[in-house]
PDB file of C-alpha atoms in Angstrom:
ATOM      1  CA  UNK A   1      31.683 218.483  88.688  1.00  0.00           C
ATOM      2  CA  UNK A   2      31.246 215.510  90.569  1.00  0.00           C
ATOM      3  CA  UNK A   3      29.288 212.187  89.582  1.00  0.00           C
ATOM      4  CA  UNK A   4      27.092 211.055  92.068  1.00  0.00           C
ATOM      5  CA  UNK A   5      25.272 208.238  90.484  1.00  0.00           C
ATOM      6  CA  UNK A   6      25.619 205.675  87.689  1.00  0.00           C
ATOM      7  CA  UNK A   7      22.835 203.554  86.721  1.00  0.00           C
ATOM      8  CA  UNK A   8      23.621 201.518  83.400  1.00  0.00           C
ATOM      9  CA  UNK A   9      20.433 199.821  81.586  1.00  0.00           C
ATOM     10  CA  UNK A  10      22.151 198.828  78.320  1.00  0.00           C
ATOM     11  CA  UNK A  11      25.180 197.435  77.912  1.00  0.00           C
ATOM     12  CA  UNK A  12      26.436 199.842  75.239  1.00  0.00           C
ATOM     13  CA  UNK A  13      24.621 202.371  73.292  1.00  0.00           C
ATOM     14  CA  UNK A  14      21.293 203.239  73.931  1.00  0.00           C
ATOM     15  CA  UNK A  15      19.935 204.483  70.949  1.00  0.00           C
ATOM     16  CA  UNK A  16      15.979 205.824  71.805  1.00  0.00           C
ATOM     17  CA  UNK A  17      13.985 207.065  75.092  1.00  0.00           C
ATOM     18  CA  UNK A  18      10.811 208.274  76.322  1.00  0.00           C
ATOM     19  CA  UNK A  19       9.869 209.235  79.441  1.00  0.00           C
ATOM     20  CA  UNK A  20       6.516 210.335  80.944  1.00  0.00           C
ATOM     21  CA  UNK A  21       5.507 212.372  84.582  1.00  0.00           C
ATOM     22  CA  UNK A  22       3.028 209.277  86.504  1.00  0.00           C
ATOM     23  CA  UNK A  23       2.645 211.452  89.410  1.00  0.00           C
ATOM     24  CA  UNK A  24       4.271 214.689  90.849  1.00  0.00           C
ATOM     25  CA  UNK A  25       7.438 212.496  92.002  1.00  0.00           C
ATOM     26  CA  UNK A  26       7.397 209.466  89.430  1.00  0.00           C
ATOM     27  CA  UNK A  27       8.569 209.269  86.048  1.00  0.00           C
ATOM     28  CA  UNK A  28       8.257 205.919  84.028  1.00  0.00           C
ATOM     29  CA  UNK A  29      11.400 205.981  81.251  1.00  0.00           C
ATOM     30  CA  UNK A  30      11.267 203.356  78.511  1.00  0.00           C
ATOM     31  CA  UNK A  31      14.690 202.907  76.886  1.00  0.00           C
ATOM     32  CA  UNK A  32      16.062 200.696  73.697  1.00  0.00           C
ATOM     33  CA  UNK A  33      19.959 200.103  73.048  1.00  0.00           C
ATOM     34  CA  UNK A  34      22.295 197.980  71.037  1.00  0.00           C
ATOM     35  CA  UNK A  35      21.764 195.031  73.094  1.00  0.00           C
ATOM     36  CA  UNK A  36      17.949 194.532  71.787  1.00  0.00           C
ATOM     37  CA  UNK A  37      16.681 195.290  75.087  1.00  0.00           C
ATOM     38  CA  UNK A  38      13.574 197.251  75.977  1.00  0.00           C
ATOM     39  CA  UNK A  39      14.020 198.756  79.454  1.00  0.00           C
ATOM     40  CA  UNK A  40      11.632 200.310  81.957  1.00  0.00           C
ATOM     41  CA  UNK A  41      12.661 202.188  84.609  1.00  0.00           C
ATOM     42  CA  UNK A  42      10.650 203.911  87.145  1.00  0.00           C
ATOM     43  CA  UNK A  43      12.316 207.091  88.470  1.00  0.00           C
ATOM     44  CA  UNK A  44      11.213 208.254  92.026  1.00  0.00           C
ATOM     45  CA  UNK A  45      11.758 211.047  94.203  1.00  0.00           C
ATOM     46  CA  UNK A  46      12.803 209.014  97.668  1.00  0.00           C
ATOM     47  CA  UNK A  47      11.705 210.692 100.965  1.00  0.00           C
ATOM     48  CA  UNK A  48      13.234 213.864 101.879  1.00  0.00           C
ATOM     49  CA  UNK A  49      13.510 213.107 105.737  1.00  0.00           C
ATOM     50  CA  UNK A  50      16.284 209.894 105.384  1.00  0.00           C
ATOM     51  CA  UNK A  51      18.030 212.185 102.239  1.00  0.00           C
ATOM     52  CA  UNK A  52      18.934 216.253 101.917  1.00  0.00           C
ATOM     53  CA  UNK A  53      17.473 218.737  99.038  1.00  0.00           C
ATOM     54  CA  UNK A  54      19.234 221.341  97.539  1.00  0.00           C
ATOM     55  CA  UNK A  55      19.413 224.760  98.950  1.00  0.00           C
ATOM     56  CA  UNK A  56      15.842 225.234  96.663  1.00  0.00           C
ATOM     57  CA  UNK A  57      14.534 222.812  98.356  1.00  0.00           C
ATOM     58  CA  UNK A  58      14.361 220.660  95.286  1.00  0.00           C
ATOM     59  CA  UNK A  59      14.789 217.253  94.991  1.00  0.00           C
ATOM     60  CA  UNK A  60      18.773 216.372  94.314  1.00  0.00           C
ATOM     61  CA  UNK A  61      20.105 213.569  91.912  1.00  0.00           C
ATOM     62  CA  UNK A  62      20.977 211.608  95.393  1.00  0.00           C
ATOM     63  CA  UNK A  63      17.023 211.482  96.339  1.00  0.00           C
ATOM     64  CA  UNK A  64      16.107 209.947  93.041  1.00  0.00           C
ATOM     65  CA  UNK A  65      15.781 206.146  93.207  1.00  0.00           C
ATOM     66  CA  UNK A  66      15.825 203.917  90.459  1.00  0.00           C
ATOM     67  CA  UNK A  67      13.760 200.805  89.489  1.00  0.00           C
ATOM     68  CA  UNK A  68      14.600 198.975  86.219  1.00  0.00           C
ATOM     69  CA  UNK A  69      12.967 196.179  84.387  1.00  0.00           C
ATOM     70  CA  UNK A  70      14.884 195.137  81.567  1.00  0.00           C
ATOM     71  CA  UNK A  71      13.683 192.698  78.507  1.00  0.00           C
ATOM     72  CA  UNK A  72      16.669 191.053  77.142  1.00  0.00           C
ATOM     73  CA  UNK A  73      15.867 190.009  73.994  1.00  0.00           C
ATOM     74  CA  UNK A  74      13.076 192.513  72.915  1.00  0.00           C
ATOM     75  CA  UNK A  75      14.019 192.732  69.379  1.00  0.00           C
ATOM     76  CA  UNK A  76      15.907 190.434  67.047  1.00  0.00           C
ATOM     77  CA  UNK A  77      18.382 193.178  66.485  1.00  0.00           C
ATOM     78  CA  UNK A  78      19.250 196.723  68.104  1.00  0.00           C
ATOM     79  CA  UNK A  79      16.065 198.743  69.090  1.00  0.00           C
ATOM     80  CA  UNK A  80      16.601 202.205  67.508  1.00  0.00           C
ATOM     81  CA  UNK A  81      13.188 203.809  68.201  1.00  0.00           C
ATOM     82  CA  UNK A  82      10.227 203.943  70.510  1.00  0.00           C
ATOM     83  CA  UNK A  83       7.760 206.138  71.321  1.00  0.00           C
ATOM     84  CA  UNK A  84       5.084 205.993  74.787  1.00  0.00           C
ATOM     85  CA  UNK A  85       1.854 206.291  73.250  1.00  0.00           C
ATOM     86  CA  UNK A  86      -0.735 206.475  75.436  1.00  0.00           C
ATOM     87  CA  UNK A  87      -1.263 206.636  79.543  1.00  0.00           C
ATOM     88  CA  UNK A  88      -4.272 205.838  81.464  1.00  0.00           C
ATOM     89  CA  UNK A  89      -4.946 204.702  84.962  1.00  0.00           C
ATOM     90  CA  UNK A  90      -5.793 206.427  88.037  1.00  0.00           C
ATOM     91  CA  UNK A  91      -4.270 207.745  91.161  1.00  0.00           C
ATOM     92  CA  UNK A  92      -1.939 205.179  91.859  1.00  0.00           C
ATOM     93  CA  UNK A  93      -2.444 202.268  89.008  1.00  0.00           C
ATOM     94  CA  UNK A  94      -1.596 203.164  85.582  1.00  0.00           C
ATOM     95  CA  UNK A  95      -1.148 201.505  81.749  1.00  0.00           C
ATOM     96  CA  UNK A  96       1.655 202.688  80.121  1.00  0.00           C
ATOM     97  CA  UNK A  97       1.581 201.334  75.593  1.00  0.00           C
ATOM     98  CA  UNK A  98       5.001 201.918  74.014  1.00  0.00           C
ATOM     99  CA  UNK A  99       5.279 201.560  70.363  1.00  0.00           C
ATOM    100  CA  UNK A 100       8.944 199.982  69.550  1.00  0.00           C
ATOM    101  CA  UNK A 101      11.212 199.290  66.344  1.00  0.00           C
ATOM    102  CA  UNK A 102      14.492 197.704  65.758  1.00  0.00           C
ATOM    103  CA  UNK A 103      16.995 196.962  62.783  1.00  0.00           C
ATOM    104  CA  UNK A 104      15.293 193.807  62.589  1.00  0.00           C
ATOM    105  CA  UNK A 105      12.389 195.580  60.566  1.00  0.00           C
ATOM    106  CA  UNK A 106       9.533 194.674  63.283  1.00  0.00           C
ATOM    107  CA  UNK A 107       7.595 196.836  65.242  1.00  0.00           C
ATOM    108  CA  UNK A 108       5.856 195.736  68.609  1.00  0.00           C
ATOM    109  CA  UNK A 109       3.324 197.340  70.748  1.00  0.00           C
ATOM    110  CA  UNK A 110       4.121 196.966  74.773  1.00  0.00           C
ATOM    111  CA  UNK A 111       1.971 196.990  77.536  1.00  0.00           C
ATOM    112  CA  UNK A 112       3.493 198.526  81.088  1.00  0.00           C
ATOM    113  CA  UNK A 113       0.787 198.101  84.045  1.00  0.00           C
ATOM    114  CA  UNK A 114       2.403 199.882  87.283  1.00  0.00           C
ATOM    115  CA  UNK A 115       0.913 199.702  90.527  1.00  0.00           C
ATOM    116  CA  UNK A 116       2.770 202.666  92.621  1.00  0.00           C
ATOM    117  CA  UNK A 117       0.620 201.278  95.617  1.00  0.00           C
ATOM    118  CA  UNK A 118       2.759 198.713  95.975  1.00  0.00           C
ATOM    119  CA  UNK A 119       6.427 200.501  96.495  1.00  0.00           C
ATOM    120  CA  UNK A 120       7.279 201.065  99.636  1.00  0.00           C
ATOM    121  CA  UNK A 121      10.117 203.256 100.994  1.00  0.00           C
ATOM    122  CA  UNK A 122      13.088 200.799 101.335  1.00  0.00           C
ATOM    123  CA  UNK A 123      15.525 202.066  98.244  1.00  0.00           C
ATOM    124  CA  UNK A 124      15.933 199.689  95.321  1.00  0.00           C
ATOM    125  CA  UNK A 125      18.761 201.312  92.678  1.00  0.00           C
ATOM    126  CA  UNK A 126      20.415 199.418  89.672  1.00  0.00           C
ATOM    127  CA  UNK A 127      19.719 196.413  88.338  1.00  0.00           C
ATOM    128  CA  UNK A 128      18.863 194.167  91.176  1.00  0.00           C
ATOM    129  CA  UNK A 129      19.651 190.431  90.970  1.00  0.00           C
ATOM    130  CA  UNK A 130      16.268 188.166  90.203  1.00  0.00           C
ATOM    131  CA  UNK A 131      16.525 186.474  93.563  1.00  0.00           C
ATOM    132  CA  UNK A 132      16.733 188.898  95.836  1.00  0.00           C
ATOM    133  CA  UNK A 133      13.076 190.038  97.605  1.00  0.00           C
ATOM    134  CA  UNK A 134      13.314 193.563  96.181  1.00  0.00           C
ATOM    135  CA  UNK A 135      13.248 192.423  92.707  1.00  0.00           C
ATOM    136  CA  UNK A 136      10.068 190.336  93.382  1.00  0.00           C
ATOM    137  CA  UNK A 137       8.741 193.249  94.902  1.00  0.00           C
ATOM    138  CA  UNK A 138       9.614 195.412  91.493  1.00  0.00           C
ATOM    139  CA  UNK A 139       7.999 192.541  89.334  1.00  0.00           C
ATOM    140  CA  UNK A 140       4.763 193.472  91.678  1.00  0.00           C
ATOM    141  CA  UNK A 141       4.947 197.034  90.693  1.00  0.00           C
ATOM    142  CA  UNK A 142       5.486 196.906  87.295  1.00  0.00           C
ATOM    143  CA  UNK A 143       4.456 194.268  84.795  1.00  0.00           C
ATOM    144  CA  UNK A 144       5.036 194.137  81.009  1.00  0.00           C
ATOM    145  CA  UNK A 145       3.224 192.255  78.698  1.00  0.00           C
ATOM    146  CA  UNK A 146       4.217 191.963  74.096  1.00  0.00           C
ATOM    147  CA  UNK A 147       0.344 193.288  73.083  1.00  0.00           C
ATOM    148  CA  UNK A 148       1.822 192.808  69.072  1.00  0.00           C
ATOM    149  CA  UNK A 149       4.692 192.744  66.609  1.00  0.00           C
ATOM    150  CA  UNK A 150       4.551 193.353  63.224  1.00  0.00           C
ATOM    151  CA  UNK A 151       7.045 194.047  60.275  1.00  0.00           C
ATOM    152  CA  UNK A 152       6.460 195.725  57.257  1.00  0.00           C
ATOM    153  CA  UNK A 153       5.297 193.958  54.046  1.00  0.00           C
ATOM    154  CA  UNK A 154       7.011 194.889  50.639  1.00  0.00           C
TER     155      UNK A 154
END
């Protein structure tokens, strides 16, 4: 078995995940870990005439690329659950609303707009540094925005 890709979000644990199909080729994965960070990542078959399939003709691991938007400080403590709660948009715009908890007793509703007509087909993996052109490029495609947070009263 060999590892062909590695593509840390949280810097230890990450304790919950959701994922949801946008299109036929892009997923939108919203992660929590340990580090009170909310992550969304956008996970997209690349094109299949720069990269090879599998003998099914199937997109491999190596075609996938990876966008990540990470919110450091999402909760007050780790985030152990979420859950994507509703998806509307059309072709290529959509609103993503995650529902999110953390040991620090809150809940908070999230707002992810993605735009996929703004990708393009230059590869962007990992976490990319916030001064680099490709990372203002993923802040075009996907925006998040805190809708609410709550805790629970006793």
């Amino acid at each position: 078995m060999k590892t062909t890709s590695l593509h840390q979000i949280h810097q230890s644990s990450s304790l919950s995940m959701d994922i949801i199909a946008l299109d036929t080729a892009t997923s939108c994965i919203a992660s929590g870990g340990d580090d009170n960070a909310l992550a969304f990542t956008l996970l997209s078959n690349s094109h299949t005439s720069t990269r090879g399939n599998d003998a099914t003709g199937k997109a491999t691991l190596e075609d996938r690329d990876f966008r990540t938007i990470v919110i450091p400080r999402a909760h007050a403590a780790a985030l152990t659950a979420l859950k994507i709660v509703n998806i509307s948009g059309t072709a290529r715009l959509y609103t993503v609303n995650i529902i999110s908890a953390g040991n620090d007793q809150r809940v908070k509703a999230w707002k992810v707009q993605i735009d996929l007509s703004k990708t393009d087909s230059t590869p962007m993996s990992g976490r990319p540094p916030t001064t680099t052109p490709q990372y203002a490029r993923l802040c075009e495609v996907m925006q998040v925005q805190r809708l609410s947070s709550a805790w629970p009263s006793s």
